[in-house]
Amino acid sequence: MNDTIDRWQAADGTWLDMRQMRPDDEARVKQALNMLSANARRNRFFGSIAEFSDDAVHRLVAIDPHKEYLLVVVRCEDGVEVPIAGGRFVEHDEQAECSFSLLIGDAWQGQGIGRRLLKALLREASLRGLRTMRGDVLADNRPMLQLARSLHFALVDGEQGDGVVQLVRELPGAASTRWRSVVRKVLRK
Ligand SMILES: CC(C)(COP(=O)(O)OP(=O)(O)OC[C@H]1O[C@@H](n2cnc3c(N)ncnc32)[C@H](O)[C@@H]1OP(=O)(O)O)[C@@H](O)C(=O)NCCC(=O)NCCS
């Protein structure tokens, strides 16, 4: 089954695939999470996590597809897909809103992977008819704030004392997102 959403070459020539997370990714996701720097853990989970247990990884990977969307970026190593980045959104009940998060492996940051993931999340959220995307970010997380600003997120409030700020972006309607997808496909031909 070809479930690739995006495929491109990283700066060092490695081919990367973006697709939805699958249950059989869990063991390799656990390995990848346990290799993250303290800084990446803090920026994504807002705390220090010493070790990601099987249970913790299962909670991250096993999603309700009706309310959540979870993407993984993998590289292929000796025929094995190794996760190097991920992005998700979780829908909020009856509000047509969702919250996103992103996590790029330390060695892969600053190469446009976060931008691709966030754009894919925005596209899917629009196609699902959601109207607003939010994200909680540490106030000192400059890369995330910069990336969000460049994709037209706004800061809702300043830091509330817990070191976290909230980003928000209105989403285009599903019809206009579909229309843009068609135009993109035609232009690529
Ligand atoms: C924050 C994060 C998601 C950004 O993803 P990324 O793949 O590293 O970022 P990209 O390469 O797509 O960069 C996109 C933009 O972000 C900004 N950016 C990226 N790295 C930056 C850095 N080190 N300093 C300042 N700005 C930076 C730039 O504006 C860049 O745009 P440019 O390509 O025009 O320069 C990633 O670094 C990460 O996962 N960090 C750890 C976890 C985290 O912070 N998650 C966010 C909270 S949910």
XYZ file of N, CA, C and O and ligand atoms in Angstrom:
804
model
N 0.853 -1.194 0.000
C 0.000 0.000 0.000
C 0.895 1.254 0.000
O 1.784 1.361 0.827
N 0.671 2.157 -0.950
C 1.467 3.385 -0.953
C 0.692 4.488 -0.251
O -0.244 5.047 -0.788
N 1.105 4.781 0.981
C 0.387 5.795 1.753
C 1.240 7.048 1.933
O 1.061 7.794 2.872
N 2.183 7.258 1.006
C 3.072 8.419 1.115
C 2.309 9.710 0.854
O 1.594 9.826 -0.136
N 2.509 10.672 1.746
C 1.880 11.979 1.607
C 2.844 12.953 0.945
O 2.459 13.820 0.164
N 4.137 12.778 1.240
C 5.161 13.667 0.679
C 6.463 12.860 0.639
O 6.701 12.015 1.517
N 7.292 13.111 -0.366
C 8.577 12.409 -0.475
C 9.580 13.400 -1.016
O 9.319 14.077 -2.013
N 10.725 13.513 -0.357
C 11.721 14.490 -0.808
C 13.096 14.089 -0.295
O 13.222 13.183 0.534
N 14.133 14.772 -0.801
C 15.497 14.497 -0.363
C 15.955 15.525 0.654
O 15.814 16.738 0.430
N 16.520 15.042 1.767
C 17.079 15.943 2.780
C 18.372 16.553 2.246
O 18.860 16.173 1.176
N 18.924 17.488 3.031
C 20.133 18.202 2.605
C 21.275 17.230 2.261
O 22.041 17.482 1.332
N 21.359 16.087 2.984
C 22.466 15.146 2.718
C 22.105 14.107 1.662
O 22.830 13.136 1.467
N 20.964 14.292 0.988
C 20.573 13.386 -0.094
C 19.678 12.234 0.350
O 19.149 11.504 -0.490
N 19.509 12.043 1.665
C 18.641 10.962 2.166
C 17.203 11.184 1.700
O 16.678 12.294 1.810
N 16.589 10.105 1.217
C 15.170 10.214 0.845
C 14.301 10.092 2.093
O 14.520 9.197 2.919
N 13.352 10.997 2.219
C 12.440 11.006 3.365
C 11.006 10.842 2.870
O 10.644 11.396 1.828
N 10.235 10.072 3.618
C 8.815 9.876 3.303
C 7.971 10.384 4.456
O 8.284 10.090 5.615
N 6.906 11.091 4.134
C 5.925 11.485 5.142
C 4.662 10.649 4.914
O 4.178 10.541 3.788
N 4.179 10.061 5.991
C 2.945 9.259 5.911
C 2.272 9.266 7.270
O 2.845 9.772 8.246
N 1.067 8.695 7.336
C 0.418 8.598 8.647
C 1.117 7.522 9.479
O 1.618 6.532 8.949
N 1.147 7.754 10.782
C 1.739 6.782 11.706
C 0.922 5.499 11.665
O -0.299 5.529 11.500
N 1.635 4.361 11.836
C 0.949 3.053 11.907
C 1.284 2.387 13.244
O 2.345 2.647 13.819
N 0.429 1.488 13.722
C 0.710 0.818 15.003
C 2.076 0.120 15.000
O 2.756 0.089 16.015
N 2.484 -0.425 13.848
C 3.765 -1.151 13.850
C 4.982 -0.219 13.858
O 6.125 -0.673 13.824
N 4.762 1.095 13.923
C 5.885 2.044 14.071
C 6.332 2.165 15.532
O 7.383 2.750 15.816
N 5.497 1.645 16.439
C 5.679 1.968 17.856
C 7.094 1.691 18.382
O 7.696 2.550 19.040
N 7.638 0.517 18.085
C 8.955 0.166 18.656
C 10.033 1.129 18.154
O 10.884 1.579 18.931
N 9.974 1.467 16.880
C 11.019 2.361 16.343
C 10.801 3.804 16.797
O 11.749 4.566 16.958
N 9.545 4.177 17.029
C 9.278 5.514 17.592
C 9.869 5.596 18.998
O 10.477 6.603 19.381
N 9.731 4.497 19.761
C 10.282 4.491 21.121
C 11.799 4.715 21.078
O 12.341 5.532 21.830
N 12.457 4.006 20.174
C 13.915 4.191 20.039
C 14.255 5.637 19.724
O 15.156 6.237 20.311
N 13.512 6.209 18.757
C 13.801 7.589 18.325
C 13.568 8.571 19.476
O 14.364 9.488 19.696
N 12.470 8.373 20.221
C 12.171 9.290 21.324
C 13.260 9.224 22.395
O 13.666 10.243 22.963
N 13.746 8.024 22.659
C 14.750 7.883 23.712
C 16.125 8.381 23.294
O 17.037 8.445 24.103
N 16.266 8.752 22.021
C 17.534 9.350 21.571
C 17.475 10.877 21.558
O 18.472 11.549 21.263
N 16.304 11.453 21.859
C 16.163 12.917 21.769
C 16.995 13.632 22.834
O 17.141 13.143 23.952
N 17.454 14.812 22.489
C 18.171 15.648 23.455
C 17.197 16.141 24.534
O 15.974 16.169 24.324
N 17.767 16.570 25.661
C 16.943 17.127 26.745
C 16.195 18.353 26.247
O 15.029 18.592 26.612
N 16.823 19.121 25.378
C 16.196 20.348 24.876
C 14.963 20.035 24.017
O 13.905 20.661 24.167
N 15.092 19.043 23.137
C 13.951 18.674 22.278
C 12.808 18.142 23.149
O 11.633 18.468 22.926
N 13.127 17.324 24.164
C 12.085 16.795 25.071
C 11.371 17.935 25.792
O 10.154 17.955 25.926
N 12.176 18.885 26.279
C 11.585 20.011 27.017
C 10.686 20.833 26.098
O 9.568 21.200 26.459
N 11.172 21.111 24.876
C 10.389 21.962 23.973
C 9.102 21.304 23.507
O 8.115 21.975 23.248
N 9.115 19.973 23.400
C 7.907 19.286 22.941
C 6.964 18.939 24.090
O 5.752 19.089 23.985
N 7.537 18.464 25.212
C 6.677 17.950 26.292
C 6.649 18.863 27.513
O 6.018 18.542 28.512
N 7.370 20.001 27.433
C 7.375 21.009 28.497
C 7.870 20.458 29.833
O 7.411 20.876 30.892
N 8.731 19.486 29.793
C 9.266 18.942 31.037
C 10.431 18.034 30.720
O 10.763 17.826 29.547
N 11.031 17.491 31.762
C 12.148 16.578 31.501
C 11.635 15.154 31.595
O 11.064 14.756 32.624
N 11.773 14.410 30.531
C 11.339 13.004 30.526
C 12.605 12.169 30.409
O 13.320 12.264 29.399
N 12.888 11.385 31.438
C 14.145 10.626 31.442
C 14.077 9.483 30.438
O 14.994 9.268 29.645
N 12.964 8.761 30.440
C 12.857 7.559 29.608
C 11.417 7.429 29.113
O 10.487 7.564 29.899
N 11.239 7.178 27.832
C 9.893 6.946 27.296
C 9.586 5.457 27.451
O 10.238 4.612 26.841
N 8.580 5.134 28.265
C 8.213 3.725 28.499
C 7.343 3.229 27.338
O 6.845 4.025 26.528
N 7.120 1.921 27.293
C 6.217 1.344 26.280
C 4.835 1.997 26.362
O 4.234 2.335 25.348
N 4.335 2.164 27.587
C 3.000 2.752 27.779
C 2.942 4.181 27.262
O 1.989 4.579 26.588
N 3.976 4.957 27.606
C 3.995 6.365 27.175
C 4.027 6.453 25.655
O 3.316 7.263 25.053
N 4.806 5.597 25.026
C 4.906 5.624 23.556
C 3.583 5.168 22.945
O 3.106 5.760 21.961
N 2.967 4.156 23.558
C 1.677 3.682 23.043
C 0.642 4.807 23.079
O -0.114 5.004 22.133
N 0.643 5.563 24.181
C -0.330 6.670 24.283
C -0.081 7.723 23.201
O -1.006 8.364 22.715
N 1.183 7.889 22.813
C 1.497 8.883 21.777
C 1.128 8.388 20.382
O 0.728 9.162 19.517
N 1.283 7.079 20.166
C 1.143 6.530 18.807
C -0.281 6.058 18.503
O -0.757 6.201 17.369
N -0.969 5.497 19.508
C -2.315 4.964 19.275
C -3.314 6.114 19.343
O -3.564 6.657 20.413
N -3.851 6.491 18.210
C -4.741 7.652 18.181
C -6.152 7.254 17.806
O -6.383 6.172 17.255
N -7.090 8.128 18.089
C -8.451 7.983 17.567
C -8.483 8.741 16.241
O -8.434 9.977 16.235
N -8.515 8.023 15.103
C -8.386 8.694 13.804
C -9.507 9.689 13.495
O -9.373 10.543 12.621
N -10.627 9.576 14.225
C -11.720 10.525 13.992
C -11.437 11.873 14.629
O -11.999 12.891 14.232
N -10.586 11.877 15.645
C -10.332 13.117 16.377
C -8.894 13.569 16.296
O -8.553 14.660 16.764
N -8.037 12.700 15.763
C -6.614 13.034 15.747
C -6.028 12.704 14.381
O -6.581 11.889 13.633
N -4.898 13.316 14.095
C -4.176 13.058 12.847
C -2.708 13.045 13.222
O -2.214 13.982 13.857
N -2.024 11.959 12.876
C -0.640 11.789 13.326
C 0.236 11.394 12.139
O 0.039 10.343 11.520
N 1.180 12.257 11.837
C 2.087 12.024 10.707
C 3.468 11.665 11.219
O 3.899 12.139 12.276
N 4.161 10.843 10.452
C 5.549 10.527 10.773
C 6.378 10.744 9.503
O 5.881 10.546 8.394
N 7.612 11.189 9.695
C 8.567 11.262 8.574
C 9.605 10.175 8.835
O 10.152 10.081 9.940
N 9.828 9.329 7.839
C 10.776 8.220 7.999
C 11.863 8.293 6.933
O 11.662 8.825 5.848
N 13.027 7.746 7.318
C 14.055 7.500 6.305
C 14.221 5.998 6.223
O 13.938 5.267 7.192
N 14.661 5.521 5.082
C 14.791 4.085 4.894
C 16.245 3.678 5.131
O 17.143 4.231 4.510
N 16.449 2.754 6.076
C 17.802 2.297 6.401
C 17.819 0.783 6.309
O 17.169 0.109 7.106
N 18.549 0.249 5.334
C 18.604 -1.206 5.102
C 17.201 -1.808 5.031
O 16.918 -2.842 5.647
N 16.326 -1.134 4.329
C 14.972 -1.649 4.141
C 14.051 -1.402 5.324
O 12.887 -1.780 5.289
N 14.565 -0.772 6.385
C 13.742 -0.495 7.575
C 13.431 0.989 7.628
O 14.312 1.822 7.407
N 12.166 1.312 7.900
C 11.785 2.729 7.994
C 12.078 3.254 9.393
O 11.521 2.758 10.376
N 12.935 4.249 9.475
C 13.339 4.805 10.766
C 12.686 6.172 10.941
O 12.927 7.081 10.137
N 11.859 6.333 11.986
C 11.193 7.635 12.188
C 12.203 8.713 12.569
O 13.067 8.486 13.410
N 12.077 9.878 11.938
C 12.973 10.984 12.286
C 12.194 12.238 12.716
O 12.788 13.180 13.233
N 10.890 12.242 12.490
C 10.091 13.421 12.856
C 8.614 13.049 12.878
O 8.214 12.047 12.274
N 7.842 13.851 13.582
C 6.406 13.599 13.618
C 5.633 14.879 13.884
O 6.196 15.874 14.366
N 4.365 14.841 13.531
C 3.493 15.982 13.784
C 2.080 15.482 13.955
O 1.694 14.473 13.360
N 1.322 16.146 14.801
C -0.053 15.707 15.042
C -0.952 16.904 15.292
O -0.491 17.991 15.625
N -2.269 16.654 15.103
C -3.227 17.549 15.725
C -4.311 16.724 16.392
O -4.576 15.585 16.004
N -4.893 17.322 17.412
C -5.980 16.705 18.163
C -7.158 17.659 18.070
O -7.013 18.854 18.343
N -8.312 17.126 17.669
C -9.496 17.984 17.553
C -10.136 18.187 18.915
O -10.105 17.285 19.765
N -10.693 19.391 19.095
C -11.425 19.662 20.337
C -12.909 19.474 20.045
O -13.408 19.972 19.043
N -13.563 18.776 20.942
C -14.969 18.428 20.713
C -15.818 19.644 20.365
O -15.784 20.648 21.070
N -16.576 19.504 19.281
C -17.633 20.462 18.908
C -17.180 21.912 18.795
O -17.967 22.827 18.918
N -15.903 22.161 18.598
C -15.474 23.552 18.478
C -14.860 23.863 17.123
O -14.452 24.996 16.891
N -14.762 22.844 16.259
C -14.090 22.996 14.966
C -12.676 23.549 15.149
O -12.201 24.331 14.343
N -12.049 23.152 16.250
C -10.690 23.596 16.545
C -9.796 22.390 16.775
O -10.273 21.310 17.103
N -8.509 22.609 16.615
C -7.560 21.545 16.936
C -6.276 22.164 17.475
O -6.050 23.370 17.323
N -5.464 21.316 18.123
C -4.167 21.747 18.635
C -3.084 20.889 17.990
O -3.221 19.664 17.926
N -2.012 21.534 17.544
C -0.943 20.791 16.875
C 0.272 20.658 17.783
O 0.451 21.410 18.744
N 1.121 19.691 17.442
C 2.466 19.639 18.017
C 3.397 19.019 16.976
O 2.944 18.288 16.078
N 4.666 19.351 17.104
C 5.676 18.891 16.154
C 6.891 18.398 16.916
O 7.200 18.916 17.998
N 7.585 17.436 16.342
C 8.831 16.970 16.949
C 9.759 16.475 15.839
O 9.440 15.506 15.140
N 10.875 17.164 15.697
C 11.851 16.785 14.681
C 13.104 16.283 15.414
O 13.570 16.944 16.352
N 13.631 15.155 15.019
C 14.858 14.629 15.635
C 15.968 15.658 15.564
O 16.071 16.402 14.574
N 16.820 15.689 16.610
C 17.824 16.771 16.698
C 18.658 16.915 15.434
O 18.905 18.035 14.967
N 19.087 15.789 14.876
C 19.994 15.854 13.721
C 19.293 16.355 12.465
O 19.956 16.668 11.465
N 17.973 16.421 12.510
C 17.206 16.745 11.301
C 16.549 18.120 11.380
O 15.824 18.521 10.473
N 16.816 18.836 12.456
C 16.173 20.156 12.598
C 16.814 21.177 11.662
O 17.967 21.043 11.272
N 16.027 22.194 11.326
C 16.547 23.292 10.505
C 16.680 22.967 9.029
O 17.394 23.632 8.296
N 15.983 21.903 8.568
C 16.065 21.522 7.147
C 14.711 21.587 6.461
O 14.501 20.967 5.422
N 13.773 22.260 7.085
C 12.472 22.428 6.444
C 11.480 21.311 6.721
O 10.378 21.303 6.154
N 11.841 20.354 7.591
C 10.931 19.222 7.840
C 9.733 19.680 8.677
O 8.588 19.315 8.405
N 10.009 20.520 9.691
C 8.915 21.048 10.502
C 7.931 21.840 9.649
O 6.713 21.736 9.816
N 8.474 22.620 8.723
C 7.600 23.409 7.848
C 6.697 22.490 7.019
O 5.498 22.720 6.896
N 7.282 21.434 6.440
C 6.475 20.502 5.628
C 5.395 19.835 6.476
O 4.251 19.675 6.034
N 5.780 19.411 7.691
C 4.800 18.739 8.550
C 3.667 19.684 8.933
O 2.487 19.318 8.873
N 4.029 20.901 9.321
C 2.972 21.830 9.757
C 2.038 22.185 8.600
O 0.828 22.271 8.774
N 2.615 22.316 7.398
C 1.753 22.585 6.233
C 0.806 21.408 5.976
O -0.365 21.603 5.650
N 1.320 20.182 6.134
C 0.462 18.995 5.920
C -0.644 18.945 6.973
O -1.785 18.564 6.678
N -0.305 19.322 8.217
C -1.331 19.340 9.274
C -2.395 20.395 8.964
O -3.599 20.160 9.132
N -1.946 21.565 8.513
C -2.899 22.635 8.181
C -3.844 22.191 7.068
O -5.052 22.425 7.119
N -3.266 21.503 6.070
C -4.077 21.050 4.927
C -5.140 20.062 5.398
O -6.315 20.179 5.063
N -4.727 19.062 6.180
C -5.678 18.039 6.635
C -6.754 18.653 7.541
O -7.932 18.308 7.439
N -6.324 19.565 8.409
C -7.306 20.192 9.315
C -8.351 20.955 8.507
O -9.549 20.906 8.815
N -7.916 21.644 7.455
C -8.873 22.369 6.601
C -9.812 21.401 5.902
O -11.019 21.631 5.835
N -9.229 20.302 5.379
C -10.062 19.325 4.670
C -11.101 18.699 5.600
O -12.183 18.322 5.175
N -10.770 18.604 6.897
C -11.736 18.067 7.864
C -12.778 19.102 8.270
O -13.632 18.825 9.111
N -12.653 20.295 7.718
C -13.643 21.326 8.032
C -13.369 22.069 9.325
O -14.242 22.802 9.819
N -12.177 21.899 9.887
C -11.862 22.628 11.118
C -11.589 24.091 10.775
O -11.154 24.410 9.667
N -11.854 24.961 11.717
C -11.765 26.405 11.439
C -10.552 27.069 12.093
O -10.125 28.136 11.677
N -10.012 26.439 13.142
C -8.931 27.080 13.896
C -7.908 26.042 14.329
O -8.286 24.946 14.756
N -6.631 26.395 14.193
C -5.572 25.535 14.732
C -4.811 26.309 15.808
O -4.489 27.474 15.624
N -4.573 25.636 16.923
C -3.825 26.251 18.024
C -2.587 25.423 18.326
O -2.486 24.261 17.932
N -1.680 26.035 19.050
C -0.493 25.296 19.490
C 0.098 25.958 20.717
O 0.168 27.187 20.775
N 0.477 25.150 21.700
C 1.154 25.669 22.890
C 2.654 25.510 22.701
O 3.126 24.419 22.338
N 3.380 26.583 22.978
C 4.825 26.592 22.726
C 5.519 27.302 23.876
O 4.998 28.304 24.402
N 6.697 26.808 24.255
C 7.471 27.526 25.265
C 7.902 28.875 24.702
O 8.303 28.972 23.530
N 7.814 29.881 25.548
C 8.071 31.247 25.078
C 9.495 31.437 24.575
O 9.755 32.358 23.788
N 10.425 30.558 25.003
C 11.807 30.714 24.531
C 12.147 29.774 23.372
O 13.317 29.627 23.015
N 11.127 29.145 22.787
C 11.356 28.219 21.662
C 11.362 29.000 20.343
O 10.386 29.016 19.594
N 12.474 29.669 20.090
C 12.553 30.566 18.923
C 12.282 29.871 17.587
O 11.545 30.407 16.752
N 12.871 28.673 17.357
C 12.604 28.028 16.053
C 11.113 27.806 15.799
O 10.612 28.072 14.705
N 10.389 27.340 16.859
C 8.955 27.068 16.663
C 8.180 28.360 16.454
O 7.278 28.440 15.609
N 8.531 29.386 17.215
C 7.813 30.658 17.071
C 8.056 31.246 15.682
O 7.141 31.776 15.031
N 9.297 31.120 15.225
C 9.641 31.656 13.899
C 8.899 30.900 12.794
O 8.338 31.495 11.873
N 8.908 29.561 12.919
C 8.209 28.732 11.926
C 6.719 29.075 11.909
O 6.116 29.262 10.845
N 6.126 29.169 13.096
C 4.687 29.461 13.169
C 4.379 30.834 12.575
O 3.402 30.994 11.831
N 5.220 31.799 12.900
C 4.985 33.151 12.361
C 5.026 33.130 10.841
O 4.194 33.736 10.176
N 5.982 32.381 10.292
C 6.113 32.361 8.824
C 4.935 31.640 8.171
O 4.698 31.798 6.977
N 4.193 30.838 8.950
C 2.993 30.187 8.395
C 1.717 30.861 8.927
O 0.658 30.247 8.994
N 1.872 32.121 9.310
C 0.721 33.001 9.608
C -0.039 32.659 10.884
O -1.233 32.922 10.983
N 0.652 32.048 11.836
C 0.053 31.918 13.173
C 0.262 33.239 13.912
O 1.248 33.943 13.692
N -0.655 33.540 14.814
C -0.510 34.722 15.669
C -0.369 34.267 17.116
O -0.812 33.167 17.478
N 0.237 35.102 17.931
C 0.318 34.827 19.369
C -0.970 35.319 20.014
O -1.354 36.473 19.822
N -1.648 34.439 20.763
C -2.905 34.850 21.393
C -2.633 35.717 22.606
O -3.054 36.846 22.700
N -1.932 35.140 23.563
C -1.613 35.868 24.796
C -0.122 35.799 24.968
O 0.518 34.885 24.479
N 0.370 36.710 25.731
C 1.761 36.587 26.125
C 1.877 35.435 27.112
O 0.891 34.784 27.457
N 3.047 35.223 27.584
C 3.300 34.152 28.529
C 2.481 34.378 29.806
O 2.419 35.497 30.310
N 1.834 33.309 30.288
C 0.943 33.435 31.450
C 1.627 33.140 32.777
O 0.971 33.000 33.790
N 2.951 32.966 32.748
C 3.653 32.674 33.987
C 4.177 31.250 34.024
O 5.046 30.924 34.826
N 3.646 30.392 33.130
C 4.125 29.013 33.100
C 5.144 28.802 31.980
O 5.537 27.683 31.686
N 5.554 29.917 31.346
C 6.552 29.810 30.281
C 5.979 29.388 28.946
O 6.714 29.183 27.984
N 4.632 29.245 28.870
C 4.002 28.757 27.637
C 3.203 29.883 26.970
O 2.508 30.634 27.663
N 3.321 29.986 25.666
C 2.469 30.926 24.922
C 1.613 30.124 23.944
O 1.944 28.992 23.600
N 0.509 30.727 23.525
C -0.370 30.013 22.605
C -0.377 30.666 21.225
O -0.470 31.889 21.101
N -0.274 29.800 20.221
C -0.334 30.246 18.823
C -1.721 29.922 18.288
O -2.320 28.916 18.673
N -2.189 30.753 17.373
C -3.496 30.467 16.775
C -3.496 30.888 15.311
O -2.829 31.855 14.932
N -4.235 30.101 14.513
C -4.358 30.432 13.089
C -5.726 29.992 12.606
O -6.168 28.867 12.883
N -6.390 30.896 11.900
C -7.661 30.522 11.269
C -7.347 29.679 10.049
O -6.326 29.891 9.380
N -8.232 28.728 9.719
C -7.987 27.828 8.592
C -8.910 28.174 7.439
O -10.070 28.547 7.674
N -8.417 28.016 6.207
C -9.299 28.246 5.072
C -10.360 27.151 5.000
O -10.149 26.063 5.523
N -11.478 27.418 4.387
C -12.540 26.417 4.269
C -12.071 25.233 3.443
O -11.136 25.336 2.653
N -12.742 24.086 3.653
C -12.347 22.865 2.946
C -12.407 23.049 1.432
O -11.551 22.557 0.701
N -13.410 23.787 0.944
C -13.569 23.936 -0.508
C -12.343 24.620 -1.107
O -11.797 24.181 -2.111
N -11.874 25.666 -0.456
C -10.738 26.382 -1.039
C -9.459 25.565 -0.901
O -8.574 25.624 -1.744
N -9.342 24.727 0.166
C -8.164 23.862 0.296
C -8.157 22.820 -0.823
O -7.136 22.556 -1.442
N -9.349 22.223 -1.096
C -9.431 21.232 -2.180
C -9.077 21.875 -3.512
O -8.348 21.330 -4.320
N -9.573 23.088 -3.730
C -9.334 23.796 -4.978
C -7.833 24.049 -5.162
O -7.263 23.816 -6.213
N -7.165 24.457 -4.081
C -5.719 24.704 -4.168
C -4.961 23.409 -4.447
O -3.991 23.398 -5.186
N -5.426 22.267 -3.863
C -4.771 20.980 -4.125
C -4.873 20.624 -5.601
O -3.909 20.151 -6.204
N -6.040 20.861 -6.189
C -6.233 20.550 -7.613
C -5.288 21.412 -8.448
O -4.582 20.914 -9.339
N -5.239 22.704 -8.143
C -4.391 23.614 -8.918
C -2.926 23.164 -8.818
O -2.199 23.110 -9.811
N -2.503 22.789 -7.586
C -1.108 22.346 -7.395
C -0.814 21.128 -8.249
O 0.230 21.039 -8.897
N -1.762 20.155 -8.280
C -1.537 18.936 -9.060
C -1.432 19.258 -10.539
O -0.569 18.766 -11.248
N -2.311 20.142 -11.017
C -2.310 20.498 -12.444
C -0.991 21.184 -12.796
O -0.363 20.884 -13.816
N -0.534 22.083 -11.947
C 0.698 22.833 -12.234
C 1.918 21.917 -12.226
O 2.897 22.173 -12.917
N 1.858 20.821 -11.430
C 2.999 19.896 -11.358
C 3.123 19.071 -12.621
O 4.155 18.538 -12.927
N 2.000 18.888 -13.371
C 2.018 18.008 -14.565
C 2.893 18.598 -15.651
O 3.025 19.798 -15.760
C 10.641 23.642 16.355
C 10.744 22.612 15.254
C 9.411 21.877 15.110
C 11.060 23.320 13.926
O 11.157 22.358 12.905
P 12.428 22.385 11.932
O 12.270 21.287 10.962
O 13.650 22.363 12.773
O 12.254 23.807 11.264
P 12.344 24.153 9.707
O 13.661 23.703 9.193
O 11.126 23.653 9.036
O 12.384 25.712 9.756
C 11.272 26.466 9.539
C 11.533 27.877 9.987
O 11.746 27.862 11.401
C 12.758 28.800 11.728
N 13.867 28.103 12.356
C 14.231 26.803 12.222
N 15.299 26.539 13.002
C 15.592 27.710 13.623
C 16.564 28.080 14.588
N 17.454 27.200 15.059
N 16.559 29.365 15.041
C 15.654 30.262 14.583
N 14.699 29.953 13.668
C 14.678 28.704 13.207
C 13.143 29.471 10.477
O 12.312 30.595 10.313
C 12.790 28.497 9.410
O 12.510 29.167 8.227
P 13.624 29.294 7.070
O 13.739 27.915 6.512
O 12.990 30.262 6.146
O 14.875 29.753 7.749
C 11.874 21.578 15.547
O 13.074 22.265 15.702
C 11.607 20.704 16.767
O 10.976 19.666 16.643
N 12.081 21.097 17.946
C 11.911 20.282 19.165
C 10.449 20.105 19.583
C 9.662 21.407 19.502
O 10.180 22.465 19.777
N 8.383 21.294 19.126
C 7.528 22.462 19.042
C 6.532 22.538 20.152
S 5.104 21.639 19.747
